Amino acid sequence: MRLSAIKSKVMGNKTLLNGSLFSLFSFFNQGVGFVLLILLAEYIAPAEYGSLSMFNTVVTFLGFFIAMSTQGFLAISYFKRGSEHFKQDVSAISLISLISFVVLGVAIALLHRQLSQWLHLPTVFLFATVAIAFFHLFFDMRLNYLRVQEKVTRYGLWSCTFALISFALSLYLVIGRRLDWEGRAYANLICSIAFGVLAIGCFLRERLFTFKVSADTFKTVLYWGVPLIPHLASVWIKQGGDRLIINEQHSLADVGLFSFALNLTSIIIMIGSAFNATNSVSIYKTLSSGESAHDIRSKLKRQTRDIAIIYLIAYVCIVLGASLLTPLLLPRYAESIPYFLILSLQGLGQCFYFLYSNYLFYYHRNKQLMFVTFATSVLHLALSLLLTRYSLIYTCCIYVFVQIILVYSLYKLSRKALTDNLKTS
């Protein structure tokens, strides 16, 4: 095939083209953050790296409850509900987030001594985690809104600007001001508040907020989102729980090495998430197109094939690159490579999880998704409590084993969802 023909095919494949652009921008929003941690690893010892990991784990955990996991409904609402309903949904999600922000802030104020001692984090950083989770939510909602509109350029501008400012500020605070891991936490706080406020301002300017929010809207949004709390928390149960177990049964330095391996794995997951950002939009548009069941299935089959090839290519490149470069550039973290080589398989599995979960989101089968993900996370935690004490290699193998069960289960559920909702032509 001639180069011009290949170029024409690539440019004509909107999923591939937009996926590539979203992937590039995701590198700036998520990937640059990872590269930043690689650079800062030279100035942050493994033990302090473990403290930063614990801080990020708390931020992630609180993020499940800030909006009661309703923020993902924005994409579904955009395609399935009218303009007025969409505004009500955005307003309902925002109000739920504000109430949760206040409740969580009060809870930390009352329990900060116990939490600080248990998590090994100063009290000021406990309050910072709530602020980051709240304001970053609106930044994520802004990105999600631009994504479903397929405004790739604006999405990239927001994403890249956030990443560059966070990158520069983190380097200044950690290296210039010698604030160690706390400098990175402060940079995250400052950027999240700034861009969160900007996102709220944009929503106000675009008149996406309304005071006319019906009780049914809150019910619909919460009914969709609340079942996802255990689903989303399953990641925290696995990773956050493992970090606590490793810290208890090994050392904080081991937490740092294991967290570094997870961060390397997150590059694979980040690629999957970036391409899923546009692939999910394509899936939703295909499912709502009104075409025949045969045509819909054919389109979905082609999309699945294309995205699977992209995932496999990215997986091979990242595994080879990380395995060769880490010992050369960061010899202190070379011990994490054996962990990464096993965990990378879990990262590949997570990419396919993104693919199959889209169907369950679209057909509002969140409870099924919740049961599967939460059950597998409990299995993971039980195995980790049993085996992590012996070796972290066992912990890595647990990730892969549980991910295989999860992906297979979602594959079966997604096929059933399609069968139940698409009439045979």
XYZ file of C-alpha atoms in Angstrom:
425
model
C 0.000 0.000 0.000
C 1.376 3.418 -0.963
C 2.270 5.975 1.689
C -0.393 8.374 0.382
C -3.028 5.647 0.624
C -1.998 4.805 4.195
C -2.081 8.478 5.108
C -5.531 8.849 3.552
C -6.823 5.822 5.464
C -5.459 7.104 8.763
C -6.826 10.609 8.236
C -10.191 9.138 7.282
C -10.380 7.052 10.432
C -11.857 9.543 12.875
C -11.514 7.224 15.860
C -7.843 6.659 15.153
C -7.142 10.318 14.376
C -8.993 11.748 17.376
C -7.698 8.944 19.547
C -4.157 9.852 18.589
C -4.791 13.516 19.415
C -6.511 12.707 22.698
C -3.625 10.372 23.495
C -1.130 13.142 22.827
C -3.026 15.573 25.031
C -3.425 12.946 27.704
C 0.347 12.668 27.803
C 0.402 16.342 28.736
C -2.336 16.062 31.336
C -1.416 12.647 32.781
C 1.764 11.587 31.063
C 3.660 14.774 31.814
C 2.691 14.268 35.425
C 4.268 10.838 35.251
C 7.403 12.166 33.561
C 7.519 14.782 36.291
C 7.543 12.074 38.943
C 10.382 10.380 37.059
C 12.396 13.600 37.135
C 11.535 14.304 40.761
C 12.572 10.771 41.722
C 16.133 12.074 41.575
C 15.237 14.501 44.383
C 12.679 12.388 46.266
C 13.917 9.268 48.050
C 11.817 6.061 47.865
C 10.474 6.606 51.403
C 9.254 10.137 50.552
C 7.949 8.823 47.248
C 5.818 6.507 49.355
C 4.422 9.505 51.257
C 3.494 11.186 47.978
C 1.874 7.956 46.861
C -0.216 7.852 50.040
C -1.264 11.479 49.499
C -2.381 10.736 45.936
C -4.189 7.624 47.139
C -6.268 9.702 49.577
C -7.075 12.241 46.822
C -8.272 9.426 44.586
C -10.369 7.886 47.350
C -12.106 11.182 48.163
C -12.744 11.707 44.466
C -15.190 8.798 44.534
C -17.431 10.639 47.007
C -17.098 14.295 45.963
C -19.710 13.885 43.233
C -20.923 10.471 44.382
C -19.396 9.211 41.114
C -22.082 10.988 39.072
C -19.708 13.046 36.880
C -19.438 10.287 34.282
C -23.156 10.666 33.548
C -22.343 13.904 31.715
C -21.291 12.000 28.568
C -24.361 9.746 28.650
C -26.660 12.731 29.199
C -25.153 14.621 26.271
C -26.112 11.888 23.815
C -29.333 10.545 25.317
C -31.070 13.575 26.882
C -32.103 16.978 25.539
C -30.423 20.338 26.147
C -32.552 21.288 29.145
C -32.106 17.899 30.774
C -28.366 18.168 30.163
C -28.222 21.505 32.002
C -30.179 20.031 34.891
C -27.790 17.083 35.030
C -24.730 19.364 35.108
C -26.327 21.455 37.854
C -27.314 18.416 39.887
C -23.798 16.957 39.691
C -22.315 20.295 40.761
C -24.679 20.705 43.732
C -24.046 17.126 44.877
C -20.311 17.859 44.692
C -20.629 21.018 46.780
C -22.597 19.225 49.503
C -20.090 16.353 49.570
C -17.195 18.828 49.743
C -18.648 20.439 52.864
C -19.448 17.100 54.524
C -15.979 15.657 53.868
C -14.309 18.847 55.066
C -16.221 18.729 58.348
C -15.397 15.022 58.767
C -11.670 15.675 58.365
C -11.860 18.605 60.774
C -13.353 16.295 63.410
C -11.072 13.291 62.782
C -7.857 14.917 61.572
C -5.696 13.678 64.472
C -6.634 10.034 63.994
C -6.419 10.256 60.198
C -3.069 12.018 60.284
C -1.595 9.349 62.521
C -3.010 6.469 60.496
C -2.084 7.806 57.048
C 1.224 9.402 58.122
C 0.176 12.706 56.552
C 0.232 16.164 58.187
C -3.197 17.653 58.880
C -2.799 20.457 56.334
C -2.405 17.884 53.582
C -5.570 16.103 54.654
C -7.533 19.288 53.983
C -5.603 19.718 50.733
C -6.822 16.334 49.501
C -10.464 17.422 49.813
C -9.823 20.705 47.989
C -7.969 18.948 45.176
C -10.712 16.345 44.750
C -13.428 19.044 44.628
C -11.845 21.539 42.233
C -10.240 18.913 40.014
C -13.706 17.428 39.529
C -14.843 20.572 37.672
C -11.670 20.556 35.598
C -12.414 16.935 34.633
C -16.024 17.823 33.850
C -14.784 20.586 31.561
C -12.500 18.188 29.725
C -15.318 15.642 29.488
C -17.694 18.247 28.064
C -15.170 19.220 25.391
C -14.504 15.556 24.656
C -18.131 14.629 23.952
C -18.388 17.689 21.713
C -15.233 16.408 19.974
C -13.589 19.818 20.332
C -10.115 18.341 20.235
C -8.238 21.658 19.991
C -9.898 23.203 23.039
C -9.500 19.943 24.920
C -5.811 19.989 24.118
C -5.424 23.626 25.153
C -6.953 23.002 28.566
C -5.121 19.744 29.094
C -1.688 20.931 27.978
C -1.869 24.230 29.846
C -2.726 22.470 33.089
C 0.102 19.989 32.602
C 2.731 22.596 31.761
C 1.864 24.847 34.693
C 1.764 21.876 37.067
C 5.083 20.672 35.677
C 6.837 24.026 36.096
C 5.363 24.721 39.528
C 6.295 21.262 40.813
C 9.902 21.637 39.659
C 10.096 25.042 41.320
C 8.668 23.895 44.655
C 10.480 20.553 44.860
C 13.871 21.513 43.432
C 13.986 25.307 43.738
C 12.353 25.616 47.153
C 13.498 22.157 48.383
C 10.030 21.192 49.642
C 10.511 17.493 48.800
C 7.278 15.526 48.127
C 5.228 18.283 49.736
C 6.174 20.601 46.865
C 4.454 18.297 44.391
C 1.367 18.169 46.629
C 1.230 21.979 46.852
C 1.579 22.276 43.065
C -1.324 19.882 42.592
C -3.436 21.904 45.026
C -2.710 25.262 43.364
C -3.356 24.001 39.818
C -6.522 22.118 40.759
C -8.050 25.171 42.435
C -7.062 27.527 39.592
C -8.349 25.356 36.762
C -11.394 24.245 38.736
C -12.442 27.881 39.192
C -11.838 28.554 35.484
C -14.002 25.556 34.570
C -16.830 26.785 36.797
C -16.532 30.199 35.138
C -16.840 28.636 31.683
C -19.922 26.665 32.708
C -21.481 29.887 34.022
C -20.670 31.745 30.815
C -22.146 28.959 28.711
C -25.245 28.945 30.946
C -24.955 25.265 31.777
C -26.098 25.854 35.350
C -29.775 26.165 36.182
C -31.764 26.470 39.393
C -34.630 24.482 37.868
C -33.441 21.019 38.815
C -36.182 18.484 39.376
C -36.148 15.794 42.011
C -36.251 13.215 39.208
C -32.993 14.613 37.850
C -31.225 14.100 41.172
C -32.734 10.625 41.359
C -31.590 9.731 37.835
C -28.077 11.083 38.326
C -27.601 9.447 41.719
C -29.121 6.175 40.556
C -26.518 6.102 37.778
C -23.577 7.263 39.875
C -23.884 5.754 43.355
C -23.518 2.133 42.173
C -20.215 3.195 40.622
C -18.706 4.176 43.975
C -17.836 0.566 44.863
C -16.841 0.059 41.226
C -14.419 3.001 41.174
C -13.324 2.304 44.735
C -12.207 -1.135 43.608
C -9.065 0.450 42.144
C -8.370 2.146 45.460
C -9.103 -1.049 47.367
C -6.485 -2.829 45.296
C -3.775 -0.195 44.973
C -4.426 1.796 48.137
C -4.963 -1.350 50.164
C -1.782 -2.892 48.815
C 0.229 0.200 49.728
C -1.087 0.050 53.279
C -0.335 -3.685 53.491
C 3.171 -3.236 52.069
C 3.813 -0.359 54.453
C 2.703 -2.543 57.354
C 4.484 -5.769 56.381
C 7.541 -4.437 54.550
C 8.698 -0.782 54.541
C 7.837 2.669 53.215
C 10.733 2.311 50.769
C 9.062 -0.819 49.380
C 5.872 1.217 49.032
C 7.869 3.674 46.936
C 9.365 0.971 44.684
C 6.005 -0.751 44.211
C 4.297 2.592 43.559
C 6.947 3.416 40.975
C 6.206 0.130 39.188
C 2.489 0.974 39.267
C 3.283 4.399 37.821
C 5.165 2.767 34.947
C 2.135 0.541 34.395
C -0.065 3.619 34.438
C 1.528 4.708 31.154
C -0.142 1.728 29.470
C -3.426 2.491 31.235
C -3.099 6.153 30.288
C -2.809 5.228 26.608
C -5.888 3.031 26.941
C -7.800 5.785 28.714
C -6.793 8.379 26.112
C -7.974 6.326 23.152
C -11.078 5.326 25.074
C -11.902 9.023 25.426
C -12.746 9.151 21.731
C -13.609 5.477 21.274
C -16.364 5.705 23.897
C -17.870 8.653 22.022
C -17.802 6.598 18.808
C -19.460 3.661 20.587
C -22.203 5.869 22.052
C -22.845 7.488 18.666
C -23.001 4.097 16.947
C -25.382 2.636 19.521
C -27.697 5.657 19.285
C -27.543 5.914 15.467
C -30.784 4.027 14.855
C -29.156 1.800 12.234
C -29.888 -1.884 11.872
C -28.498 -4.331 14.423
C -26.286 -5.865 11.727
C -24.721 -2.517 10.773
C -24.202 -1.545 14.392
C -22.505 -4.828 15.182
C -20.267 -4.516 12.123
C -19.150 -1.021 13.088
C -18.502 -2.034 16.682
C -16.485 -5.046 15.528
C -14.230 -2.843 13.376
C -13.781 -0.335 16.208
C -12.860 -3.110 18.627
C -10.319 -4.572 16.215
C -8.666 -1.206 15.541
C -8.453 -0.215 19.178
C -7.131 -3.642 20.212
C -4.265 -3.326 17.714
C -3.412 0.107 19.093
C -3.387 -1.229 22.651
C -1.054 -4.106 21.764
C 1.418 -1.876 19.904
C 1.474 0.643 22.755
C 1.961 -2.154 25.289
C 5.027 -3.585 23.544
C 6.636 -0.157 23.053
C 6.122 0.933 26.650
C 7.356 -2.325 28.184
C 10.541 -2.268 26.097
C 11.176 1.439 26.672
C 10.561 1.452 30.423
C 12.571 -1.736 31.016
C 15.621 -0.395 29.181
C 15.579 3.246 30.280
C 14.709 3.029 33.981
C 17.945 1.253 35.090
C 19.985 3.732 33.047
C 18.263 6.950 34.096
C 17.054 6.052 37.594
C 19.224 3.263 39.009
C 17.690 3.732 42.485
C 14.414 2.442 41.079
C 15.858 -0.424 39.025
C 14.524 -2.887 41.595
C 10.993 -1.977 40.535
C 11.411 -3.370 36.983
C 10.599 -7.023 37.857
C 7.383 -5.748 39.450
C 6.595 -3.676 36.360
C 7.097 -6.548 33.913
C 4.321 -8.471 35.657
C 2.076 -5.494 36.376
C 2.257 -4.402 32.718
C -0.018 -7.327 31.835
C -2.576 -5.943 34.252
C -2.230 -2.574 32.486
C -3.002 -4.184 29.136
C -6.018 -5.892 30.680
C -7.223 -2.535 31.994
C -7.228 -1.185 28.443
C -9.681 -3.903 27.417
C -11.695 -3.205 30.561
C -12.236 0.353 29.236
C -13.504 -1.068 25.963
C -16.112 -3.457 27.374
C -17.318 -1.230 30.213
C -18.573 1.387 27.721
C -21.476 -0.855 26.751
C -22.536 -1.305 30.370
C -22.366 2.465 30.967
C -24.477 3.182 27.908
C -27.188 0.680 28.815
C -27.220 1.801 32.480
C -26.027 -1.569 33.726
C -23.877 0.046 36.372
C -25.031 -2.295 39.101
C -23.719 -5.289 37.164
C -20.441 -3.469 36.662
C -20.326 -2.633 40.352
C -20.875 -6.214 41.474
C -18.145 -7.582 39.220
C -15.504 -4.947 39.939
C -16.179 -4.821 43.663
C -16.205 -8.606 43.984
C -12.890 -8.908 42.152
C -11.370 -6.133 44.290
C -12.396 -7.977 47.458
C -10.818 -11.119 46.032
C -7.679 -9.109 45.282
C -7.549 -7.706 48.808
C -8.022 -11.129 50.376
C -5.221 -12.632 48.274
C -2.973 -9.668 49.030
C -3.513 -9.994 52.774
C -2.607 -13.654 52.451
C 0.403 -13.490 50.103
C 1.962 -9.989 50.152
C 3.845 -10.747 53.376
C 5.931 -13.322 51.504
C 6.905 -11.357 48.399
C 5.821 -8.354 46.338
C 6.133 -10.564 43.259
C 3.101 -12.446 44.555
C 1.264 -9.134 44.847
C 2.009 -8.352 41.205
C 0.751 -11.776 40.110
C -2.466 -11.144 42.035
C -3.062 -8.029 39.923
C -2.796 -10.028 36.704
C -4.908 -12.952 37.922
C -7.746 -10.751 39.155
C -7.637 -8.564 36.024
C -8.121 -11.618 33.806
C -11.240 -12.552 35.762
C -12.537 -8.965 35.558
C -12.009 -8.529 31.813
C -13.567 -11.880 30.968
C -16.610 -11.092 33.117
C -17.095 -7.688 31.487
C -16.707 -9.238 28.042
C -19.564 -11.646 28.770
C -21.743 -8.913 30.294
C -21.158 -6.524 27.379
C -22.099 -9.195 24.844
C -25.284 -9.912 26.778
C -26.125 -6.191 26.954
C -25.796 -5.893 23.171
C -27.854 -9.025 22.594
C -30.636 -7.799 24.883
C -30.815 -4.329 23.321
C -30.157 -4.891 19.633
C -32.868 -6.584 17.676
C -31.637 -9.080 15.128
C -32.078 -7.812 11.607
